[in-house]
CSV table of C-alpha atoms and ligand atoms in Angstrom, one decimal:
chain,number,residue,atom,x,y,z
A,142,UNK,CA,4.5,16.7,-23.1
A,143,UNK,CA,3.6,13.6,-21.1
A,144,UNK,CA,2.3,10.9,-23.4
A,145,UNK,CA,-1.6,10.0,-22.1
A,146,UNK,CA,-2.4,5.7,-22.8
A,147,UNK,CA,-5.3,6.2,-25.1
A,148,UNK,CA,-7.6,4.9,-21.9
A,149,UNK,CA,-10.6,6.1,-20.4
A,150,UNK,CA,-9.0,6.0,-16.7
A,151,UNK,CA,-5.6,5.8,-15.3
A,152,UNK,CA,-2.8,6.0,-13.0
A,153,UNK,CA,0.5,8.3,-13.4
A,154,UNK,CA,3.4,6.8,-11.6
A,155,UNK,CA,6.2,9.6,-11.0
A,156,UNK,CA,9.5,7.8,-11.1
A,157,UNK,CA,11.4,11.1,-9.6
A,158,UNK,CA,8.8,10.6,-6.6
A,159,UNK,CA,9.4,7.3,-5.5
A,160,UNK,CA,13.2,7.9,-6.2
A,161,UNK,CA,13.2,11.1,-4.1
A,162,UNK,CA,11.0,8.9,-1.2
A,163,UNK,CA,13.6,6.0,-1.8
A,164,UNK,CA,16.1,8.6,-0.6
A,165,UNK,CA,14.5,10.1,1.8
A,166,UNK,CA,13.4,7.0,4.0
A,167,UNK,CA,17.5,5.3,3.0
A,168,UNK,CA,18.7,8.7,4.3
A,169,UNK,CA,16.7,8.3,7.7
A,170,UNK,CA,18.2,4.6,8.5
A,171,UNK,CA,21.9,3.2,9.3
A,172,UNK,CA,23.6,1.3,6.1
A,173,UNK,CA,23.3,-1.9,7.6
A,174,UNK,CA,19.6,-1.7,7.5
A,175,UNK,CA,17.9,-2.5,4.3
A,176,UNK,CA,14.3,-1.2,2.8
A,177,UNK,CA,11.5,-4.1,2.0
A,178,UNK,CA,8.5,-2.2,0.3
A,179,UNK,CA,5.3,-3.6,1.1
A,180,UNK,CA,4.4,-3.7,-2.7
A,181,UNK,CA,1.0,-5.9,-0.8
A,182,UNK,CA,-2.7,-4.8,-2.8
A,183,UNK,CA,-1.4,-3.9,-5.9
A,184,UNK,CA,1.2,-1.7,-4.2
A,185,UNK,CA,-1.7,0.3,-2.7
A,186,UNK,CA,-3.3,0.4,-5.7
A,187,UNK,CA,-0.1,2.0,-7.5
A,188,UNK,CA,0.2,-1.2,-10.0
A,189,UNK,CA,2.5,-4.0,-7.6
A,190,UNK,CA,5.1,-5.1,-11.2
A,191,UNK,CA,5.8,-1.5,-12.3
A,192,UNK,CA,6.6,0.0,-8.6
A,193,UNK,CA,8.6,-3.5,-7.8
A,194,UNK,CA,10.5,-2.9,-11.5
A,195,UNK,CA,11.1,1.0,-10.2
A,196,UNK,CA,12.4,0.6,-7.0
A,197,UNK,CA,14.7,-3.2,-8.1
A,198,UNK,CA,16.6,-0.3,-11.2
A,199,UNK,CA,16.9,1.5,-7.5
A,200,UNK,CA,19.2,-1.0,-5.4
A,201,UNK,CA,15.8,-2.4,-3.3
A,202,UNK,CA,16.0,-6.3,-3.6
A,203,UNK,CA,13.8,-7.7,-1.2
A,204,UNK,CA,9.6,-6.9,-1.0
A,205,UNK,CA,6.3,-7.8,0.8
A,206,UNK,CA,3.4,-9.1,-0.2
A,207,UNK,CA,0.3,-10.2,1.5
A,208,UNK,CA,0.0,-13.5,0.0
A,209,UNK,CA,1.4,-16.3,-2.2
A,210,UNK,CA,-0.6,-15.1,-5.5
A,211,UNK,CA,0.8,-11.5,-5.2
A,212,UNK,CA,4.2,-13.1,-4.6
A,213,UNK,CA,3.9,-15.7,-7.7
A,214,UNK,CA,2.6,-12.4,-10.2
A,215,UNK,CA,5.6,-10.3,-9.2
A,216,UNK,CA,7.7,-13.4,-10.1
A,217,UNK,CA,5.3,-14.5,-13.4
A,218,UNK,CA,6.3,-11.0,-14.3
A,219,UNK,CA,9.8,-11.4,-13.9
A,220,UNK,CA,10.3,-9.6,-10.2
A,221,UNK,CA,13.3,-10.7,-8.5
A,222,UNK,CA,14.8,-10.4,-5.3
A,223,UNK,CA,13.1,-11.8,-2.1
A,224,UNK,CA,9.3,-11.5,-1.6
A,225,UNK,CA,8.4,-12.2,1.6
A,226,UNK,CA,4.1,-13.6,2.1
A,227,UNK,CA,3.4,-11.2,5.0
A,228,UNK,CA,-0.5,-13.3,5.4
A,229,UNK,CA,-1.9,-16.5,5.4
A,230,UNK,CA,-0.9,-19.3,2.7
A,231,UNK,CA,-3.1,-22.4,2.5
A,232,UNK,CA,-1.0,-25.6,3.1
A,233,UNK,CA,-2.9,-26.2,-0.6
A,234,UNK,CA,-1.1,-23.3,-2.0
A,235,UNK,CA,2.5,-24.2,-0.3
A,236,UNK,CA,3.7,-25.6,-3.6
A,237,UNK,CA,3.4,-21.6,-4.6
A,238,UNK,CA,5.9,-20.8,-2.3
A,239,UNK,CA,8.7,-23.3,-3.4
A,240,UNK,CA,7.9,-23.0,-7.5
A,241,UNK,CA,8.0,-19.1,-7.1
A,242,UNK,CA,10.9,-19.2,-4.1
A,243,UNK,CA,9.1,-17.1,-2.1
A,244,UNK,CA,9.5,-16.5,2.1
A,245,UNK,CA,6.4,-17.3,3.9
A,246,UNK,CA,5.7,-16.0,7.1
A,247,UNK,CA,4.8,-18.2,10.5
A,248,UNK,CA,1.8,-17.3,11.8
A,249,UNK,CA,1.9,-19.4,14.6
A,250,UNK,CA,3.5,-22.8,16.2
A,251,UNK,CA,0.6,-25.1,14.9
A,252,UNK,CA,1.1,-23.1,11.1
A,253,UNK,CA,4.8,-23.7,12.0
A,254,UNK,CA,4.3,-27.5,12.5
A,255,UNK,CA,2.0,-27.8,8.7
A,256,UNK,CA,5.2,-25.7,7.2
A,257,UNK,CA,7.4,-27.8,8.1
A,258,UNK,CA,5.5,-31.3,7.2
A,259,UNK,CA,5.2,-29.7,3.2
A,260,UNK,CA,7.7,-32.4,2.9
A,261,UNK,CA,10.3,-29.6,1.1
A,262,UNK,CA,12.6,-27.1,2.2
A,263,UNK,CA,10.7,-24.1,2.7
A,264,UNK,CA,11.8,-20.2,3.6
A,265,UNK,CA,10.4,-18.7,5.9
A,266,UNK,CA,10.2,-15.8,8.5
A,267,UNK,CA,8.8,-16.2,11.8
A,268,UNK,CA,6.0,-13.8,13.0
A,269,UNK,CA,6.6,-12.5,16.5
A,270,UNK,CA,3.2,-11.2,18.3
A,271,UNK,CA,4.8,-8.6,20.6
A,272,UNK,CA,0.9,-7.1,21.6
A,273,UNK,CA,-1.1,-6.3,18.5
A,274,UNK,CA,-2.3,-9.5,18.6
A,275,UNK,CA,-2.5,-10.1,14.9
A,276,UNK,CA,-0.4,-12.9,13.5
A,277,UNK,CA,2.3,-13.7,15.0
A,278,UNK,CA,3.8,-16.1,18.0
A,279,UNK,CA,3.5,-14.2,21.5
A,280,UNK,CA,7.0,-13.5,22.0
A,281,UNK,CA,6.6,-14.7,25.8
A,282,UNK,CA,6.7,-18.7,24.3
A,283,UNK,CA,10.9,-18.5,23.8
A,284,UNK,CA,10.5,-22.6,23.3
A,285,UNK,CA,8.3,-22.4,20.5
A,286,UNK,CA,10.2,-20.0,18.8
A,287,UNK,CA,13.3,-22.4,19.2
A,288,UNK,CA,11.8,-25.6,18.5
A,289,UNK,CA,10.7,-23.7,15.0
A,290,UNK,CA,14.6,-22.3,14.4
A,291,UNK,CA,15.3,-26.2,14.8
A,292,UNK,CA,12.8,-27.4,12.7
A,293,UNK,CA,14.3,-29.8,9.6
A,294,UNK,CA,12.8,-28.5,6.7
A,295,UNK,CA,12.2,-25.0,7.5
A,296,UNK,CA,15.1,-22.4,6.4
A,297,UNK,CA,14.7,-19.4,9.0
A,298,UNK,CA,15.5,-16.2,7.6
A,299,UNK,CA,13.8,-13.6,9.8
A,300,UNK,CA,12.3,-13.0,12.9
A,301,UNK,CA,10.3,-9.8,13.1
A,302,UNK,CA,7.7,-7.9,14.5
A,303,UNK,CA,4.8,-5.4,13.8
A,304,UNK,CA,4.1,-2.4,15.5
A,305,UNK,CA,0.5,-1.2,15.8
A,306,UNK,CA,0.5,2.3,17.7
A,307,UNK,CA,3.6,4.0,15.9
A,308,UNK,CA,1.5,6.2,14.0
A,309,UNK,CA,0.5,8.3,17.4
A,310,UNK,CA,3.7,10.4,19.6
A,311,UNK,CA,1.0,10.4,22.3
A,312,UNK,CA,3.3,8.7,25.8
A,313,UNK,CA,0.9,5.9,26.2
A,314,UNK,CA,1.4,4.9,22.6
A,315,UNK,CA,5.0,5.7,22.5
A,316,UNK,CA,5.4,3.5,25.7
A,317,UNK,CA,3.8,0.9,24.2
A,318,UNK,CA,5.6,1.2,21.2
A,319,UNK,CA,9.0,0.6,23.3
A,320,UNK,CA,7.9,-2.3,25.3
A,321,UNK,CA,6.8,-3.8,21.9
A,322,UNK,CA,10.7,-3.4,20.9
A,323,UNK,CA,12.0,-4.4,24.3
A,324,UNK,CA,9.6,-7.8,24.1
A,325,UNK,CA,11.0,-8.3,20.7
A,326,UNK,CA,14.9,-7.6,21.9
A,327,UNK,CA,14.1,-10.2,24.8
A,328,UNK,CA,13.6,-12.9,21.8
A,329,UNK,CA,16.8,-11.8,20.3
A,330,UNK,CA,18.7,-11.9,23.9
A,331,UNK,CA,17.2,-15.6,24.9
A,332,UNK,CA,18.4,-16.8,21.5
A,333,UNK,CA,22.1,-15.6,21.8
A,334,UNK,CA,21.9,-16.9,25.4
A,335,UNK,CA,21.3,-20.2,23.9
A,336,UNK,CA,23.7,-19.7,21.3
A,337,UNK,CA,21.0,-20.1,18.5
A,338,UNK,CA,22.2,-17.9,15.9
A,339,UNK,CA,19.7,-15.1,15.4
A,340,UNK,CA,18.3,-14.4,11.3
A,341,UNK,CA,17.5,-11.4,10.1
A,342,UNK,CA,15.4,-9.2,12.6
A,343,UNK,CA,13.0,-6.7,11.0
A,344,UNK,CA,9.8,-4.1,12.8
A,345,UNK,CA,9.6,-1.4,11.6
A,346,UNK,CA,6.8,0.2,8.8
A,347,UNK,CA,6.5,3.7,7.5
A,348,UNK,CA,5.6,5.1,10.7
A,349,UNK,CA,8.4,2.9,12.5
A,350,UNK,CA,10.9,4.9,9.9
A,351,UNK,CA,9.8,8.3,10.7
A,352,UNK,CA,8.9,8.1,14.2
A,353,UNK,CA,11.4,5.3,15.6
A,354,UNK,CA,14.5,5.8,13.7
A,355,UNK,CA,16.5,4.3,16.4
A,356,UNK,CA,14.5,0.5,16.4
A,357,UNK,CA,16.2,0.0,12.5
A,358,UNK,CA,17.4,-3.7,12.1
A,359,UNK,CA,17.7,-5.1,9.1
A,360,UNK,CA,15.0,-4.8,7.2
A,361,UNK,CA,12.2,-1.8,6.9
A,362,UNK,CA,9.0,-3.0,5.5
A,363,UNK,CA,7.9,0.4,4.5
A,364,UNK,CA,4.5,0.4,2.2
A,365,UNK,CA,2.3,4.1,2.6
A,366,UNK,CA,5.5,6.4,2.8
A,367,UNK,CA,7.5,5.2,-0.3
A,368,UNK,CA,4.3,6.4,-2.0
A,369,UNK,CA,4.7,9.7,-0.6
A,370,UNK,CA,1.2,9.5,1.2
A,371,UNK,CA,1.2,9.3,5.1
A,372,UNK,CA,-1.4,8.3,7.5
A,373,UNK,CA,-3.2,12.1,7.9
A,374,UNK,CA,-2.4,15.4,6.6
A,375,UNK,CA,-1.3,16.5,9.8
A,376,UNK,CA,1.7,14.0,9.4
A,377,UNK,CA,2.1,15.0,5.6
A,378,UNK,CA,2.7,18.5,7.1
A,379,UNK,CA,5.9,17.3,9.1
A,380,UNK,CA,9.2,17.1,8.0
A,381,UNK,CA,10.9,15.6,5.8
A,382,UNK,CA,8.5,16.0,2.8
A,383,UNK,CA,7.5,12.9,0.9
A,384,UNK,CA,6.3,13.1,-2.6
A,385,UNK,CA,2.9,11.5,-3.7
A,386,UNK,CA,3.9,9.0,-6.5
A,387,UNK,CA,0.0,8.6,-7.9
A,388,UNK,CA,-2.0,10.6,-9.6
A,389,UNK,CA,-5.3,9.6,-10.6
A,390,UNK,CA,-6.7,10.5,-14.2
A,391,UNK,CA,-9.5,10.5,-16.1
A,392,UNK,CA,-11.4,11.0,-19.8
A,393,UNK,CA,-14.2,13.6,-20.3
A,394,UNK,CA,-16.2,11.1,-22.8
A,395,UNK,CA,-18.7,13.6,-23.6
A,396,UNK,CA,-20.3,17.0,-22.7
A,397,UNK,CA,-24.0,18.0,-22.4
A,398,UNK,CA,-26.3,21.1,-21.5
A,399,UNK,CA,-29.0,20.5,-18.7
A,400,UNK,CA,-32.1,23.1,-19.1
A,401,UNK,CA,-33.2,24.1,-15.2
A,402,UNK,CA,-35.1,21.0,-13.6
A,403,UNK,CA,-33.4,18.4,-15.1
A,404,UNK,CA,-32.0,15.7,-13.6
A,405,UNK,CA,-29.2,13.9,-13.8
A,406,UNK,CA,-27.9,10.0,-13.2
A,407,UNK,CA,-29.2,7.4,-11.2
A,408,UNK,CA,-32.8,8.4,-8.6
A,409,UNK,CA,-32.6,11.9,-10.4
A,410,UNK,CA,-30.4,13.3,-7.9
A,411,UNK,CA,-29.4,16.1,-8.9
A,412,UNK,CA,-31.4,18.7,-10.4
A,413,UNK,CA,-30.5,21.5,-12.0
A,414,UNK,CA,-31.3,24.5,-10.4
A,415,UNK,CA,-30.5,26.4,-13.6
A,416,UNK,CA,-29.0,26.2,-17.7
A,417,UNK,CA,-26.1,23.6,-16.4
A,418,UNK,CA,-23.0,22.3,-18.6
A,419,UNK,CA,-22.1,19.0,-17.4
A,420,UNK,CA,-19.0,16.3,-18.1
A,421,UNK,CA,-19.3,12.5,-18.3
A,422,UNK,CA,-15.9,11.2,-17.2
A,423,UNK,CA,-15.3,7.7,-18.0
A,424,UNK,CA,-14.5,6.3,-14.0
A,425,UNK,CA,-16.7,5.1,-11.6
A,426,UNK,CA,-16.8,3.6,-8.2
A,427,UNK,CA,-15.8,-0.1,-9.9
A,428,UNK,CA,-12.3,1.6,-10.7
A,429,UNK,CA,-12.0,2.5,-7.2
A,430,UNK,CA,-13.7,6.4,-7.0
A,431,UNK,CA,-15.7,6.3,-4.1
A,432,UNK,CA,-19.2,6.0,-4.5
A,433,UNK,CA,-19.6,8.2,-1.2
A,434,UNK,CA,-18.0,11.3,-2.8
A,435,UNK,CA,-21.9,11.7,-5.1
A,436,UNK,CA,-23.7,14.1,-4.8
A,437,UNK,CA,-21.2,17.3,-4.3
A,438,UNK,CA,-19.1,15.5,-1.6
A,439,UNK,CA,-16.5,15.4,-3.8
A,440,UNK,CA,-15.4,17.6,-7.0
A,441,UNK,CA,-12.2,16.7,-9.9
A,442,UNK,CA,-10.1,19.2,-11.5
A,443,UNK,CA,-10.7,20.0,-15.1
A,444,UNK,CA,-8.5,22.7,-16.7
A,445,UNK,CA,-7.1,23.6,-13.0
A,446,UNK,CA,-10.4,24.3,-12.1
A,447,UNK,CA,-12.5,22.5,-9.7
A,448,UNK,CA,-15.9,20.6,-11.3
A,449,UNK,CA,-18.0,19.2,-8.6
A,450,UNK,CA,-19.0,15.7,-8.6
A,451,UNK,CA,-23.3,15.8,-9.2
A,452,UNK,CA,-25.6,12.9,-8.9
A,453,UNK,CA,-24.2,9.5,-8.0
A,454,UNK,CA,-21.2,8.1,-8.6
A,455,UNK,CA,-22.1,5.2,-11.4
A,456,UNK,CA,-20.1,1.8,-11.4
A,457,UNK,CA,-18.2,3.3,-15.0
A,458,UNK,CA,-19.6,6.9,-15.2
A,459,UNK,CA,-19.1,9.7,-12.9
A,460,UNK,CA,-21.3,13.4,-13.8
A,461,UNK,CA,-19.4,16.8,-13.2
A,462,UNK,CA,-20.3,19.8,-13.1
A,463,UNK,CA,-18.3,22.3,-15.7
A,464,UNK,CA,-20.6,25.4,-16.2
A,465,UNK,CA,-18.4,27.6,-15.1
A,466,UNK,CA,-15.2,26.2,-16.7
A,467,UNK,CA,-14.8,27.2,-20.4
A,468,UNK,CA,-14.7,25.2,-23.4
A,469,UNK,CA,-14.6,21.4,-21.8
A,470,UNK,CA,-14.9,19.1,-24.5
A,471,UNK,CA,-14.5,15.2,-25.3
A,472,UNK,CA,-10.9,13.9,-24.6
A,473,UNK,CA,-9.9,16.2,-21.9
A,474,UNK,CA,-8.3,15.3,-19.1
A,475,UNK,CA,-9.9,15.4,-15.5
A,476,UNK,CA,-7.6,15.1,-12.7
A,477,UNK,CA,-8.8,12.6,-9.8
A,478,UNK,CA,-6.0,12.7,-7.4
A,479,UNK,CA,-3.2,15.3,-8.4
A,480,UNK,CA,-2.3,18.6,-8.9
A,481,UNK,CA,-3.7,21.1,-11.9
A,482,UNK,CA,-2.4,24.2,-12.2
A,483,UNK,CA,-2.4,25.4,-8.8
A,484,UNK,CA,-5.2,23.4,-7.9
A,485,UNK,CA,-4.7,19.8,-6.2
A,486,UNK,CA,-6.8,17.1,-5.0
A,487,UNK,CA,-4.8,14.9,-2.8
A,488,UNK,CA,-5.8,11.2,-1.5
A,489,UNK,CA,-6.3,13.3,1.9
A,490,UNK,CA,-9.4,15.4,0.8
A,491,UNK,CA,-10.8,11.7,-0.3
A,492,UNK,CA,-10.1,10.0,2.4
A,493,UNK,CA,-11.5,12.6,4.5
A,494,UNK,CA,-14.9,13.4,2.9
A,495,UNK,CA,-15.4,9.1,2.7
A,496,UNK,CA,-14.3,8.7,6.2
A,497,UNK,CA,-11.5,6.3,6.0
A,498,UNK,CA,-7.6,6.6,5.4
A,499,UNK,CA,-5.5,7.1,3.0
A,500,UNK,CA,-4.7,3.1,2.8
A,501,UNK,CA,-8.0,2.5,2.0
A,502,UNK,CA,-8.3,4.7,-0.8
A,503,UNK,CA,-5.4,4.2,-2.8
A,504,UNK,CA,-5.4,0.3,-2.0
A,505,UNK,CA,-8.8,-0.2,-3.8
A,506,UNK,CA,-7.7,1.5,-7.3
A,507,UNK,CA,-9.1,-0.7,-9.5
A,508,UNK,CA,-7.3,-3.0,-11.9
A,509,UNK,CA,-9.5,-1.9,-14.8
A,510,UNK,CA,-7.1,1.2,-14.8
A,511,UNK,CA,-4.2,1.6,-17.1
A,512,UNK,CA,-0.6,2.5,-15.3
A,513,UNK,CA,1.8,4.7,-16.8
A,514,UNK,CA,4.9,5.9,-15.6
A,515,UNK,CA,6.3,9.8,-16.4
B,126,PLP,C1,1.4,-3.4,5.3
B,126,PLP,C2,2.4,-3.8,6.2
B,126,PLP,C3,3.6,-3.0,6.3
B,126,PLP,C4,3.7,-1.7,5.6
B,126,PLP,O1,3.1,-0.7,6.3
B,126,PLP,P1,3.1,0.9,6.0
B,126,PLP,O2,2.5,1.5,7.1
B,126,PLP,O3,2.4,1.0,4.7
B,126,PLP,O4,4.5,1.2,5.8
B,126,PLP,C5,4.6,-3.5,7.1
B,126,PLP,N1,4.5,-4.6,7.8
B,126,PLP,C6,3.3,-5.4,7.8
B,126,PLP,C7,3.3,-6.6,8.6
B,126,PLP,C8,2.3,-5.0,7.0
B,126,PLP,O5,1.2,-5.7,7.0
């Protein structure tokens, strides 16, 4: 029997999961080439210190973050290893980087420049803009890139590169995906004709792992596939089978009878059409459910049976409908994302009925849930 926090909502983080992913996407790369998670927004809303603390007792000692405040938590909490700042640090917040020894990414030659004028030996990775346009110096300005390798007080320990059409096998975006690894060998190749010793080179995400096994280096920042979640379903489908680490619980707070025409929650909207049971569970869109699954878009599972979601989503309250599910009372479980029985709602069907990805869902979990790990 799993032991339930006492909470009203909350995440389940399956250790054997993430191990079995950590294996999985290992198995898929040379030795020489070592994972960095993206453990950025909370680990996708898995909880950022517990998933760190899981996959450090599992050999991975370097991360990513998206900024210098998710770096210094990891660190406040005892995370160690590298973290790399994948974003944007204020020169204001450069003291961050040097009190929590934390890499921070060059976003450009001018960024390069305020870096290095911090006045104290900083780490740091350059960015290399190889056509998504995003961060990143255009890998065309070889000069640049040198003068920063030569800079005094900056301590170069990677050079790499993000790829932004990996996620499609369509030949435009697999062509484009090439020349974006060519441009970034052509850095590589004008530095060891210079005799500048190359750091560590890095491109690859998720979709770089499982589509572009060949491009490994020597680092793989994977983030959505250690969770076990990939961009679509149709990918989920493909081998080799990752395992979703999160499920998504939460508290039937109280049950109540509805006589026909009746409403229920905010505007009245929903009526019920007939004698109606209904559930209060104690999650609403402010931990992250969205607010656009109201109304019957979107349904939990309460004793492996599926409860529609009636009326709108409140900020702390969601409505259900249980009349056809037997004895639901106070304290029961309702499953938000996760398997039931032979039922399962997966972060696909949500992401789906609200329109968005995957990403999106998971990465705006809220942190007024509580994290456990089984
Ligand atoms: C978020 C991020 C990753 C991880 O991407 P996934 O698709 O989740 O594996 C890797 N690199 C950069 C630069 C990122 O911003």
């Amino acid at each position: 029997m799993t032991v339930f926090p006492q909470g009203r909502a909350w995440i389940e983080l399956d250790r054997a999961a993430l191990r079995h992913n950590v294996g999985v996407l290992r198995s898929l790369l040379p030795a020489s080439c070592t994972l960095m998670p993206a453990v950025k927004a909370n680990a996708y809303g898995h909880g950022a210190v517990p998933i760190a603390r899981e996959l450090y007792r599992l050999g991975v000692k370097a991360f990513c973050v998206a900024s210098a405040a998710e770096g210094a938590e990891l660190r406040r909490q005892g995370v160690r290893g590298d973290i790399l700042v994948l974003g944007y640090t204020h020169p204001g917040q450069f003291p961050l980087l040097r009190r929590y020894r934390l890499m921070q990414t060059v976003i450009d030659y001018p960024y390069a420049q305020l870096l290095n004028q911090y006045g104290k030996a900083l780490r740091v990775h350059i960015g290399i803009d190889t056509g998504m346009h995003r961060l990143g110096i255009r890998s065309e300005q070889i000069e640049d890139i040198c003068r920063i390798l030569q800079m005094k007080r900056l301590r170069v320990e990677g050079l790499f590169t993000h790829l932004c059409a990996d996620g499609s096998q369509q030949p435009a975006d697999e062509a484009f995906t090439l020349a974006q690894a060519r441009a970034f060998d052509r850095v590589t190749d004008e530095l060891a004709a210079r005799g500048i010793p190359c750091p560590k080179r890095h491109l690859q995400s998720s979709d770089g792992v499982l589509h572009y096994p060949e491009l490994a280096a020597d680092y793989a920042r994977v983030g959505l596939a250690l969770y076990g979640i990939r961009s679509t379903r149709e990918d989920a489908r493909k081998a080799p089978i990752l395992k979703p680490v999160l499920s998504l619980k939460a508290r039937v707070a109280t049950v109540k009878s509805l006589y026909p025409g009746e409403g229920a929650g905010y505007a009245q909207a929903y009526i019920a059409d007939r004698d109606r049971t209904i559930a209060v569970l104690a999650i609403g869109y402010a931990d992250g459910l969205p607010r656009a699954l109201s109304c019957g878009v979107g349904a939990v599972l309460i004793h492996g049976r599926r409860a529609p979601i009636i009326g709108r989503i409140c900020m702390d309250q969601t409505l259900v409908d249980v009349t056809d599910i037997p004895c639901v009372r106070a304290g029961d479980t309702a499953v938000v994302i996760g398997t039931c029985g032979d039922a399962a709602v997966s972060v696909y069907d949500l992401a789906e009925a609200t329109h968005t990805i995957p990403n999106e869902v998971l990465s705006r979990l809220g942190g007024r849930l509580d994290r456990v790990r089984v």
